[in-house]
Coordinates of C-alpha atoms and ligand atoms in Angstrom, one line a residue:
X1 CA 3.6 21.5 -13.8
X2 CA 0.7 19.1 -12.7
X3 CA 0.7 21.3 -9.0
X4 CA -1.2 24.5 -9.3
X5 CA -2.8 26.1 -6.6
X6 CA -4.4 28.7 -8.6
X7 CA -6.1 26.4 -9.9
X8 CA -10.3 27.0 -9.1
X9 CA -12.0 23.9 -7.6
X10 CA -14.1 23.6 -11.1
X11 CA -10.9 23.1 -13.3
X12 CA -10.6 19.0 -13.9
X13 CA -8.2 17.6 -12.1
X14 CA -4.8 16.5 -13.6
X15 CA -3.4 13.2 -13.9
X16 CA 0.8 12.4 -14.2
X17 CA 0.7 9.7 -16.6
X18 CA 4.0 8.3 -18.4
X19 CA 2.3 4.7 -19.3
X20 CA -1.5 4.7 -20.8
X21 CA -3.6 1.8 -20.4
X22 CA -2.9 0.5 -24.0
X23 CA 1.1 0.3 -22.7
X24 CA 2.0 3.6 -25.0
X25 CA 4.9 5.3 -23.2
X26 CA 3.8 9.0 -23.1
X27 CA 6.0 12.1 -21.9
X28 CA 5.1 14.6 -19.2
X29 CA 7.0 17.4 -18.9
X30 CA 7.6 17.5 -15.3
X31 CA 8.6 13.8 -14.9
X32 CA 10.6 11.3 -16.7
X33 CA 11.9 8.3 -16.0
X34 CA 14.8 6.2 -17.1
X35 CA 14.7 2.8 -16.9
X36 CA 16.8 -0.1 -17.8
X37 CA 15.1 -3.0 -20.0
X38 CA 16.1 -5.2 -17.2
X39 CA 14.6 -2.8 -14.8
X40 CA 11.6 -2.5 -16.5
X41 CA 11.3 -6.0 -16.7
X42 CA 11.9 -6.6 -13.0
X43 CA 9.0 -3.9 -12.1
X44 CA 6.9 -6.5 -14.1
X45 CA 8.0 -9.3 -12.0
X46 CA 7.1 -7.1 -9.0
X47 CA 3.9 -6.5 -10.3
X48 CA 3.2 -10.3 -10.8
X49 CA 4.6 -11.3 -7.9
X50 CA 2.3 -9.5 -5.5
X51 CA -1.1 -10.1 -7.2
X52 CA 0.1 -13.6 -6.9
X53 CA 0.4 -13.6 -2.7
X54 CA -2.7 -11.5 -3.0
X55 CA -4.4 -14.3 -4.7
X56 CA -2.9 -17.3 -2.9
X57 CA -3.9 -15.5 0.5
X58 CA -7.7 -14.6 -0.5
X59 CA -8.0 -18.4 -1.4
X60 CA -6.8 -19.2 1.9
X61 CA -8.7 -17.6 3.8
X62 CA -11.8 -18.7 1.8
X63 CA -10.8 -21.8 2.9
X64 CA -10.4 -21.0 6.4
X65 CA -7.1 -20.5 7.0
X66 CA -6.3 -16.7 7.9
X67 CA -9.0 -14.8 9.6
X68 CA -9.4 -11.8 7.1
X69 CA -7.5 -10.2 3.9
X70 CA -7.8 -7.1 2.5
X71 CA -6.7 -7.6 -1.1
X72 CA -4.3 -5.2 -3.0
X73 CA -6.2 -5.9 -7.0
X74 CA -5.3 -3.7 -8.8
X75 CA -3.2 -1.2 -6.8
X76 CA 0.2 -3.3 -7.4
X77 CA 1.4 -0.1 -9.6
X78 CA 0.6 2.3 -6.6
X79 CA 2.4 0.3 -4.6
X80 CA 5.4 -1.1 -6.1
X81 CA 5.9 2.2 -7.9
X82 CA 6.2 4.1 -4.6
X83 CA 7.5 1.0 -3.3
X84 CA 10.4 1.1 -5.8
X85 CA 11.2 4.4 -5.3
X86 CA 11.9 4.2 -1.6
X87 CA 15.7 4.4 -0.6
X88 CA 16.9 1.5 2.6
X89 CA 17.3 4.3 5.1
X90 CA 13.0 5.6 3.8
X91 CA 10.9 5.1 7.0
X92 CA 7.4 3.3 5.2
X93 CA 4.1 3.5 7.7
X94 CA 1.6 1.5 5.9
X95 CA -2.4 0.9 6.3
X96 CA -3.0 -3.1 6.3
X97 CA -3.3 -3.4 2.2
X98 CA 0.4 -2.1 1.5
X99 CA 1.0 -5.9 0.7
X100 CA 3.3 -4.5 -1.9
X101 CA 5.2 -2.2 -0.3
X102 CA 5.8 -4.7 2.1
X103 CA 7.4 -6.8 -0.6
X104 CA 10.0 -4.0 -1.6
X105 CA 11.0 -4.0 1.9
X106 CA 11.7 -7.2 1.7
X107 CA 9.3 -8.6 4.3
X108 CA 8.9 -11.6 3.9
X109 CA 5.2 -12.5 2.8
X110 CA 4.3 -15.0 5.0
X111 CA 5.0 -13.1 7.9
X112 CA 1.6 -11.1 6.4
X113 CA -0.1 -14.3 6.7
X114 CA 0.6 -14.8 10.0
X115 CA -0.9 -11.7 11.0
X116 CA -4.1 -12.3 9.5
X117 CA -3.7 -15.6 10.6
X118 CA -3.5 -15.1 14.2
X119 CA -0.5 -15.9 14.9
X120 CA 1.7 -13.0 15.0
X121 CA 0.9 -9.1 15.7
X122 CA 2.7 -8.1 12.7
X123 CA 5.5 -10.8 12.7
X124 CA 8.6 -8.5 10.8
X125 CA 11.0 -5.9 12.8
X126 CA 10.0 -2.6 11.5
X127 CA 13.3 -1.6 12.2
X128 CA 15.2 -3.8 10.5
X129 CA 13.2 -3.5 7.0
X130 CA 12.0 0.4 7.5
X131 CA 8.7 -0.7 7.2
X132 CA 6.3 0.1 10.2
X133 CA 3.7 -2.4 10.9
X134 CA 0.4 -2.5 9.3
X135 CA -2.2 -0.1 11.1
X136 CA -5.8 -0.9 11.1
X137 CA -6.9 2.4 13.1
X138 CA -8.1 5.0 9.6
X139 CA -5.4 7.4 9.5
X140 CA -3.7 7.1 12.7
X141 CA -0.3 6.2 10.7
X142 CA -0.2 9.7 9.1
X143 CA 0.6 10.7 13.2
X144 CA 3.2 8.2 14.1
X145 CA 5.2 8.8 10.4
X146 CA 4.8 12.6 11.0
X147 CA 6.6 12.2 14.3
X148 CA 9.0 9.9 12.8
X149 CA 9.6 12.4 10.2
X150 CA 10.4 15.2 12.7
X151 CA 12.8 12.8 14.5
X152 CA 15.1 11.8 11.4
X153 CA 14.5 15.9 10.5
X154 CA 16.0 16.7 14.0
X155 CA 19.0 13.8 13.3
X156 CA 19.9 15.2 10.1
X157 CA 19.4 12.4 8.2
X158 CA 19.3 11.6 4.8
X159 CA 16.1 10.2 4.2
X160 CA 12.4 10.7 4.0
X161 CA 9.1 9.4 5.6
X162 CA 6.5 8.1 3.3
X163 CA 2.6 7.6 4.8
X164 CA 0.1 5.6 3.3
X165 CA -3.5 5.9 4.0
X166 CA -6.9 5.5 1.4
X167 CA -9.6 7.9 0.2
X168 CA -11.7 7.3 3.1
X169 CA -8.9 8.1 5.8
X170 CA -8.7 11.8 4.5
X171 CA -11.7 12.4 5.9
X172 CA -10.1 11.7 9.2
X173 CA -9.1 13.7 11.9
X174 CA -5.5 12.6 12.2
X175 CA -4.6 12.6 8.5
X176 CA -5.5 16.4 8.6
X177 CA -3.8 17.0 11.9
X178 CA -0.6 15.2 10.4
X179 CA -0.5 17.3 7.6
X180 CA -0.9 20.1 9.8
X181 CA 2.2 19.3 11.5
X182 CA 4.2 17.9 8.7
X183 CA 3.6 21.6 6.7
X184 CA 4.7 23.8 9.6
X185 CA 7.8 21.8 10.9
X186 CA 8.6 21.1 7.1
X187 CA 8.8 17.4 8.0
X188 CA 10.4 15.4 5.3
X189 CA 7.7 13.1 4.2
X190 CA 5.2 11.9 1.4
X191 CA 1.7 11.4 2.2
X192 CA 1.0 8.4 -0.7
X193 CA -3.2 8.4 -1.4
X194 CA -3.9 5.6 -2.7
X195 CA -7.2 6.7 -4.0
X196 CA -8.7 3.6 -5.4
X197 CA -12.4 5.5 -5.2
X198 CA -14.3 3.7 -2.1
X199 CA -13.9 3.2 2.0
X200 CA -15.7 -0.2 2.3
X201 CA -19.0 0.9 0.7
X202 CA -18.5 4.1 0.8
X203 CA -17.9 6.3 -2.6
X204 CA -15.4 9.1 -3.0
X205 CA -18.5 11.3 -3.2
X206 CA -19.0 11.3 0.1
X207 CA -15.3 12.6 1.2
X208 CA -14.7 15.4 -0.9
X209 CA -15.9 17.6 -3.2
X210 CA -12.8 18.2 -5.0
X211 CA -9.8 16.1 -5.9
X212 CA -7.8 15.0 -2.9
X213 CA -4.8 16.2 -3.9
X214 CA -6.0 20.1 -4.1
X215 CA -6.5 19.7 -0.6
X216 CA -2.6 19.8 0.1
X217 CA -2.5 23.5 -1.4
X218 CA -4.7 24.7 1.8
X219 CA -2.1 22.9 3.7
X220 CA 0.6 24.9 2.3
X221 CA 2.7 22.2 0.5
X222 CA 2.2 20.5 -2.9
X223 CA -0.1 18.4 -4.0
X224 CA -0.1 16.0 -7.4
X225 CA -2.3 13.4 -8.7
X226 CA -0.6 10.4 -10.4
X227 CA -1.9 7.8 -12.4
X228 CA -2.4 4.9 -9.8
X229 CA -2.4 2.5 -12.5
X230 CA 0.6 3.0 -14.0
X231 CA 3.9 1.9 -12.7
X232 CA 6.5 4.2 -14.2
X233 CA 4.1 7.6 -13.0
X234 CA 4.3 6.1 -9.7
X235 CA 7.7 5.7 -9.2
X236 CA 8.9 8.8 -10.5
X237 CA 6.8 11.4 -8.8
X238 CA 7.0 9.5 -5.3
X239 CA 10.8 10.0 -6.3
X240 CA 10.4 13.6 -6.9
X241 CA 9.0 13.8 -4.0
X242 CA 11.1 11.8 -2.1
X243 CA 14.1 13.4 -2.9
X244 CA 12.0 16.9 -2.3
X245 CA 11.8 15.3 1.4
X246 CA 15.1 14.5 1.7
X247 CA 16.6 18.2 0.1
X248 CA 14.7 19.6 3.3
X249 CA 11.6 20.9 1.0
X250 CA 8.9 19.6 3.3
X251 CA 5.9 17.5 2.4
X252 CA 4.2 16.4 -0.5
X253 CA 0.6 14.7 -1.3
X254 CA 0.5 12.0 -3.8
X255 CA -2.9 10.8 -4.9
X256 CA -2.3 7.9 -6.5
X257 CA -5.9 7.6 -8.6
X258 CA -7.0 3.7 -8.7
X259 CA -9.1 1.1 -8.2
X260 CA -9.9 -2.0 -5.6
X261 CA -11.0 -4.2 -8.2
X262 CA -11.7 -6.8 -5.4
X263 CA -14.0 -6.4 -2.1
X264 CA -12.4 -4.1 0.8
X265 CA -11.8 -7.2 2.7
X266 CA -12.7 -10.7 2.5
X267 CA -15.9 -10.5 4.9
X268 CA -17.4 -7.6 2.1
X269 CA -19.7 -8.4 -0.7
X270 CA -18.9 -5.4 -2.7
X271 CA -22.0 -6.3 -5.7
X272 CA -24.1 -4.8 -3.0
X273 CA -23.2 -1.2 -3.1
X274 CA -21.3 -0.7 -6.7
X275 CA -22.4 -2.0 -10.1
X276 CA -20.1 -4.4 -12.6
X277 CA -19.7 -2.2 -15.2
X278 CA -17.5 -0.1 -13.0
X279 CA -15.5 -2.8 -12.2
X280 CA -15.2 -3.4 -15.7
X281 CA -14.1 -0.4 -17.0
X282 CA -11.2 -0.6 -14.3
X283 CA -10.4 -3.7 -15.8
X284 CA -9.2 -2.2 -19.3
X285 CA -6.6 -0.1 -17.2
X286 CA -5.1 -2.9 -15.3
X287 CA -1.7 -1.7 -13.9
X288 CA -0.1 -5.6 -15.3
X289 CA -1.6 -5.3 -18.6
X290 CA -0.1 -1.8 -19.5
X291 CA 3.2 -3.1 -18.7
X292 CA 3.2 -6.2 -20.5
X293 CA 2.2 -4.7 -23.6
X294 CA 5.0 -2.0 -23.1
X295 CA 7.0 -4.6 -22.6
X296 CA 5.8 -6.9 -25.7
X297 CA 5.6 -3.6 -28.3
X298 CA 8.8 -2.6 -27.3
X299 CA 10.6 -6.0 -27.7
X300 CA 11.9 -5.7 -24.1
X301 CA 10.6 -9.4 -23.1
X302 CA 9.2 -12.6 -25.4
X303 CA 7.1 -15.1 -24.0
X304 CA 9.9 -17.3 -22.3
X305 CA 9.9 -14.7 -19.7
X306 CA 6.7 -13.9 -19.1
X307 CA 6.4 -17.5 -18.5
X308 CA 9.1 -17.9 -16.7
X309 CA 7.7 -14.9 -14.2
X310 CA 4.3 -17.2 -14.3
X311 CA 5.9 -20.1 -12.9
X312 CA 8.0 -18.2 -10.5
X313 CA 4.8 -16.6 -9.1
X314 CA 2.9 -20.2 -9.0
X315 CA 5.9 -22.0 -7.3
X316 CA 5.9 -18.8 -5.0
X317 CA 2.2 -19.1 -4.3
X318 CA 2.9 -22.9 -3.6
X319 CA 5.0 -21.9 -1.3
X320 CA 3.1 -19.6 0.5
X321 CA 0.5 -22.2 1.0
X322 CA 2.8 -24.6 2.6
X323 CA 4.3 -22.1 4.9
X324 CA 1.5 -20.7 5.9
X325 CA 0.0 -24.1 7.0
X326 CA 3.0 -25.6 8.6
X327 CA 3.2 -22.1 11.1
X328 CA 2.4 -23.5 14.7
X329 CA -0.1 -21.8 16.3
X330 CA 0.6 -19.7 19.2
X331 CA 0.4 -20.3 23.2
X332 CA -3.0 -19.3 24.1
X333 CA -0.8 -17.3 27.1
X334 CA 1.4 -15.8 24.1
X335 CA -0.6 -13.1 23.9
X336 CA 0.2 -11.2 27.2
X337 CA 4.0 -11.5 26.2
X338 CA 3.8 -9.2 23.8
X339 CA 2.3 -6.1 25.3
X340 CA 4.8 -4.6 26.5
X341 CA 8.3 -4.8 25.8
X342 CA 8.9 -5.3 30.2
X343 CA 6.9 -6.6 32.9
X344 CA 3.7 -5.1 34.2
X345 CA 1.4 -5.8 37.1
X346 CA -1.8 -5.7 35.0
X347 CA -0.9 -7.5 32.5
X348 CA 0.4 -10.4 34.9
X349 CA -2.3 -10.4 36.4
X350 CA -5.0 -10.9 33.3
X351 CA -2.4 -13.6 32.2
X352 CA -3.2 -15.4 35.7
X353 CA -6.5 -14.7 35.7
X354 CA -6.6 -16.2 31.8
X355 CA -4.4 -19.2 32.6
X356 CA -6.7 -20.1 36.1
X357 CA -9.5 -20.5 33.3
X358 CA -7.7 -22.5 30.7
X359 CA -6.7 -24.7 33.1
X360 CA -10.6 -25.1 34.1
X361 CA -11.0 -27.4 31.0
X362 CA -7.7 -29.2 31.9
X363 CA -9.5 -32.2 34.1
Ligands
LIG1 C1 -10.7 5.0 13.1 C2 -11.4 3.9 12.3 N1 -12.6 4.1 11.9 C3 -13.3 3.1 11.2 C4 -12.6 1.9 10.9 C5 -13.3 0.9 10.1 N2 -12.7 0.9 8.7 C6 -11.9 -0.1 8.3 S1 -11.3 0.2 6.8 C7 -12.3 1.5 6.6 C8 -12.4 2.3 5.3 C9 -11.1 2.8 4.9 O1 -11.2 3.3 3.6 P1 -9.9 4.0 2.8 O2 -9.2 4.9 3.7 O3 -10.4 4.5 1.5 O4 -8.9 2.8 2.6 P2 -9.1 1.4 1.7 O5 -9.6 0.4 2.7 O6 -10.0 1.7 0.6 O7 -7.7 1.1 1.3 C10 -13.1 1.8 7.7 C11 -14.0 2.9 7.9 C12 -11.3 1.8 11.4 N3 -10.6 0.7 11.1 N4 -10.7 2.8 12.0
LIG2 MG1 -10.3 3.6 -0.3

């Protein structure tokens, strides 16, 4: 059992690992998965996938066409490993990076785009895919899903809550308040960590002096730390837990232990605060590589499909681009429409006040 309270703050931390960075499947004795070849093959195609929007939507924004992007690099295994795992009736509150997630909810990715875009304030129903919208405010997430938690709790549903949030964000005041509440109602969720070791330029040094997910244990529910890298870990403890959620056994904390191999966002220069050969180390235990060589030692795929996967993630990228391009920009007046669900007085009035001044440049 990778969960051990007892353990002292000194011991090293552990690490659930079913898939090492050379792509050798390795067993743990708590978790196990069993996966199809076509399954395993389709979490490659996942993996693939989502790097690609990642890529196509850091280009475009180099060249001016979406305000910002926070890049997912090397987390794809975090997140479509959780992602995966999720059930349709799962509630997901993401951060602004769960680009991933997002795709196993089946939002559609240029409704991402047009967030960071400008032209939509999140642009999907949460509702409709289970999938809240993205959350810029550090940790305030972990609040809303707790709540959300308590309410499917209180409906008897069957299904869990899963929170996502970064290193930095446990340092937060909200993150600790929701676990607070989540361990003394019992609320069926997962907090997902995805530790991927810095909060803009800011190292993990300077949240914690022990491993995240000991923390949970003065919390009073479990914590486990999980191989961020590695797809199969991921999606069987968030699983576990999951169904821990759902069987009315309260929270859990994953720390998903990873890496941003890019810059936080696309305004950060991240050579200024971290040297290369940390970068490159991460490199060798890229979450894509691992699989593909599962995948190529165990005969479970040639090279016609990874190729075909290639050419399924450039004509997807292609797409991207074109879609994102052709989305008409908003009324400037748009804005105020979207406040609030009714009227209100304020509001009307700051859109009359707004519209008085556009229409100053009208003559
Ligand atoms: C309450 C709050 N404080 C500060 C910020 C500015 N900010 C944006 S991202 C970030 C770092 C978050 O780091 P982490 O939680 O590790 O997530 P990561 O970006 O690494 O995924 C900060 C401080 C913010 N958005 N909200
Ligand atoms: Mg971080």
């Amino acid at each position: 059992m990778t969960v051990d309270a007892s353990r002292g703050a000194d011991a090293p931390p552990e690490l659930v690992q079913l898939l090492t960075p050379e792509g050798e499947r390795v067993e743990h004795p708590d978790y196990d998965i069993d996966l199809t070849p076509e399954e395993v093959r389709s979490l490659y195609r996942d993996l693939v996938l989502v790097r690609r929007v990642d890529l196509e939507a850091v280009a475009l924004q180099r060249q001016g066409e979406l305000g910002i992007w926070a890049s997912l690099l090397g987390q794809e295994a975090a997140q479509i490993g959780s992602g995966r795992a999720l059930t349709d009736a799962d509630m997901a509150f993401p951060t602004y990076r769960e680009h991933g997630v997002a795709w196993c909810r089946d939002v559609d990715p240029v409704n991402l785009l047009g967030l960071f875009r400008g032209v939509n304030h999140g642009g999907w129903d949460p509702a409709e895919h289970n999938f809240h919208l993205y959350t810029i405010v550090i940790g305030s997430q972990t609040l809303h899903a707790v709540g959300y938690a308590m309410g499917i709790q209180r409906d008897g549903a069957n299904a869990a809550t899963i929170a996502y949030f970064g290193d930095g964000a446990t340092s937060q005041g909200d993150v600790n308040e929701s676990f607070i509440w989540a361990s003394v109602f019992n609320a069926p969720i997962v907090f997902f960590c995805q530790n991927n070791q810095w909060a803009i330029s800011e190292p993990l040094e300077k949240q914690t002096r022990i491993p995240l997910y000991r923390r949970a244990s003065g919390f009073g529910f479990p914590g486990i730390r999980v191989d961020g890298n590695d797809v199969f870990a991921c999606l069987a403890v968030t699983r576990q837990a999951l169904r821990n959620a759902r069987e009315g056994q309260g929270p859990t904390l994953i720390e998903a232990f990873t890496y941003r191999m890019g810059a936080h966002t696309t305004t950060d220069d991240p050579t200024r605060y971290r040297v290369a050969s940390e970068l490159e180390a991460w490199k060798l235990k890229d979450p894509i590589e691992r699989l593909k060589a599962y995948l190529f030692k165990n005969e479970l795929a040639d090279q016609a499909f990874l190729d075909s996967v290639e050419a399924e993630a450039e004509d997807l990228g292609a797409d991207l681009r074109r879609r994102c391009l052709e989305m008409p920009d908003p009324g400037p007046l748009d804005i105020f429409d979207h406040v609030y669900t009714g009227s209100h007085a304020l509001i009307a009035e700051e859109r009359a006040q707004y519209a008085a001044y556009l229409e100053g440049f009208e003559s």
